[in-house]
């Protein structure tokens, strides 16, 4: 236990100036106001990890700094709107107002008591209250039911601090009730266990498993988002081993985790790549091909078309022989879209939810195929031989990419306008340019303007 490292009375985290301003505005107007939930939890974790790593430079001490701050208050939504000039009524029904201050957006929610959850996802009604304790009692896990303000210090009405210190995920109140109210909390528990490397307390664990059937009431988009965060967690492999039965329900029975040993290295920034890596390991077997099964899973979870195509292309690339020569590698890169576009940084987060920014090119697909295979074979008994083959393939690929060989139509020294000038029109332009590109890659044709125009004339017939 780490209890000796943390004294709640000494917990005085430095808050962003904007957060302090919002809290002070509410408090000076006679309202109670606190930062609540995940941001308080993360600041406590940050304090604990800094204490554990005192004198050491560790990335862990920066992992749990909050990225956003939620604020809870006794002020009614209408009163919050009056206090701040720039607001958005993002969740007026549930008492949430977004305040825009210095270009940042902060959610401010009125203390509330929630009614029944007939749809297993959201309360049928809410009732506002002026009591913080009543608001904290409606929250999912004790570690997320903490409040703080510089004036009051840390407020812990549900033993949330003890849960954090002991690295335990514990439901607030009766666990079955919490999971029957909102089935998404089941996946949130697994996600937090994966991202924070926490254990799920025994009663919470039992209730979570018994209520897993209620995941059918949750939208696929919300399930997708929670699973994505889980897969990126530092303890994702452990959670999949321990809660495969629950995850099987989350995937609609499309994946059986029994006997699976999934490897998910840490610090992978691309969400699309982590899904490709995961699906490459869980989609083996059966009459359906790995690519088709993976795509059905992504489609069921409402993934965007670009992510689905990206994953499909990587899984397809995993099937190619690593003994290709440079000409064949060049042909593969051309078929997949050529070199990575220079000057446009590859989207680190992948797309997953919208397709914007995800790079799909021959270079990217083959690079990520190599990364995927390296990750999968990292712990195999034959890893040395497998890694040697991958490294030789990568070396040949780099030589192709570093060469002056054109690997896409835009890299040719002629274009469609040049072909129009020699009388080539319509669909023949694209067809002939593609043939020229492939013949250059196979070393049948010299990449010069004169040679290409002569050959284009021959192809026109």
mmCIF file of N, CA and C in Angstrom, residues 322-330 396 400:
data_model
loop_
_atom_site.group_PDB
_atom_site.id
_atom_site.type_symbol
_atom_site.label_atom_id
_atom_site.label_comp_id
_atom_site.label_asym_id
_atom_site.label_seq_id
_atom_site.Cartn_x
_atom_site.Cartn_y
_atom_site.Cartn_z
ATOM 1 N N UNK A 322 7.638 -12.558 -47.951
ATOM 2 C CA UNK A 322 8.724 -11.648 -47.581
ATOM 3 C C UNK A 322 9.948 -11.844 -48.473
ATOM 4 N N UNK A 323 9.848 -12.758 -49.413
ATOM 5 C CA UNK A 323 10.977 -13.051 -50.294
ATOM 6 C C UNK A 323 10.856 -12.352 -51.645
ATOM 7 N N UNK A 324 10.052 -11.301 -51.702
ATOM 8 C CA UNK A 324 9.899 -10.533 -52.940
ATOM 9 C C UNK A 324 11.193 -9.802 -53.272
ATOM 10 N N UNK A 325 11.476 -9.674 -54.572
ATOM 11 C CA UNK A 325 12.629 -8.864 -54.956
ATOM 12 C C UNK A 325 12.195 -7.398 -55.045
ATOM 13 N N UNK A 326 13.146 -6.527 -55.345
ATOM 14 C CA UNK A 326 12.853 -5.088 -55.328
ATOM 15 C C UNK A 326 11.792 -4.699 -56.348
ATOM 16 N N UNK A 327 11.819 -5.335 -57.503
ATOM 17 C CA UNK A 327 10.811 -5.021 -58.513
ATOM 18 C C UNK A 327 9.418 -5.371 -58.024
ATOM 19 N N UNK A 328 9.307 -6.524 -57.382
ATOM 20 C CA UNK A 328 8.002 -6.943 -56.866
ATOM 21 C C UNK A 328 7.543 -6.053 -55.722
ATOM 22 N N UNK A 329 8.493 -5.636 -54.881
ATOM 23 C CA UNK A 329 8.141 -4.712 -53.792
ATOM 24 C C UNK A 329 7.652 -3.384 -54.357
ATOM 25 N N UNK A 330 8.333 -2.895 -55.376
ATOM 26 C CA UNK A 330 7.912 -1.650 -56.030
ATOM 27 C C UNK A 330 6.500 -1.790 -56.585
ATOM 28 N N UNK A 396 15.098 -4.015 -48.248
ATOM 29 C CA UNK A 396 14.823 -3.925 -49.681
ATOM 30 C C UNK A 396 13.775 -2.853 -49.968
ATOM 31 N N UNK A 400 14.040 0.676 -52.269
ATOM 32 C CA UNK A 400 13.088 1.069 -53.308
ATOM 33 C C UNK A 400 12.566 2.482 -53.042
#
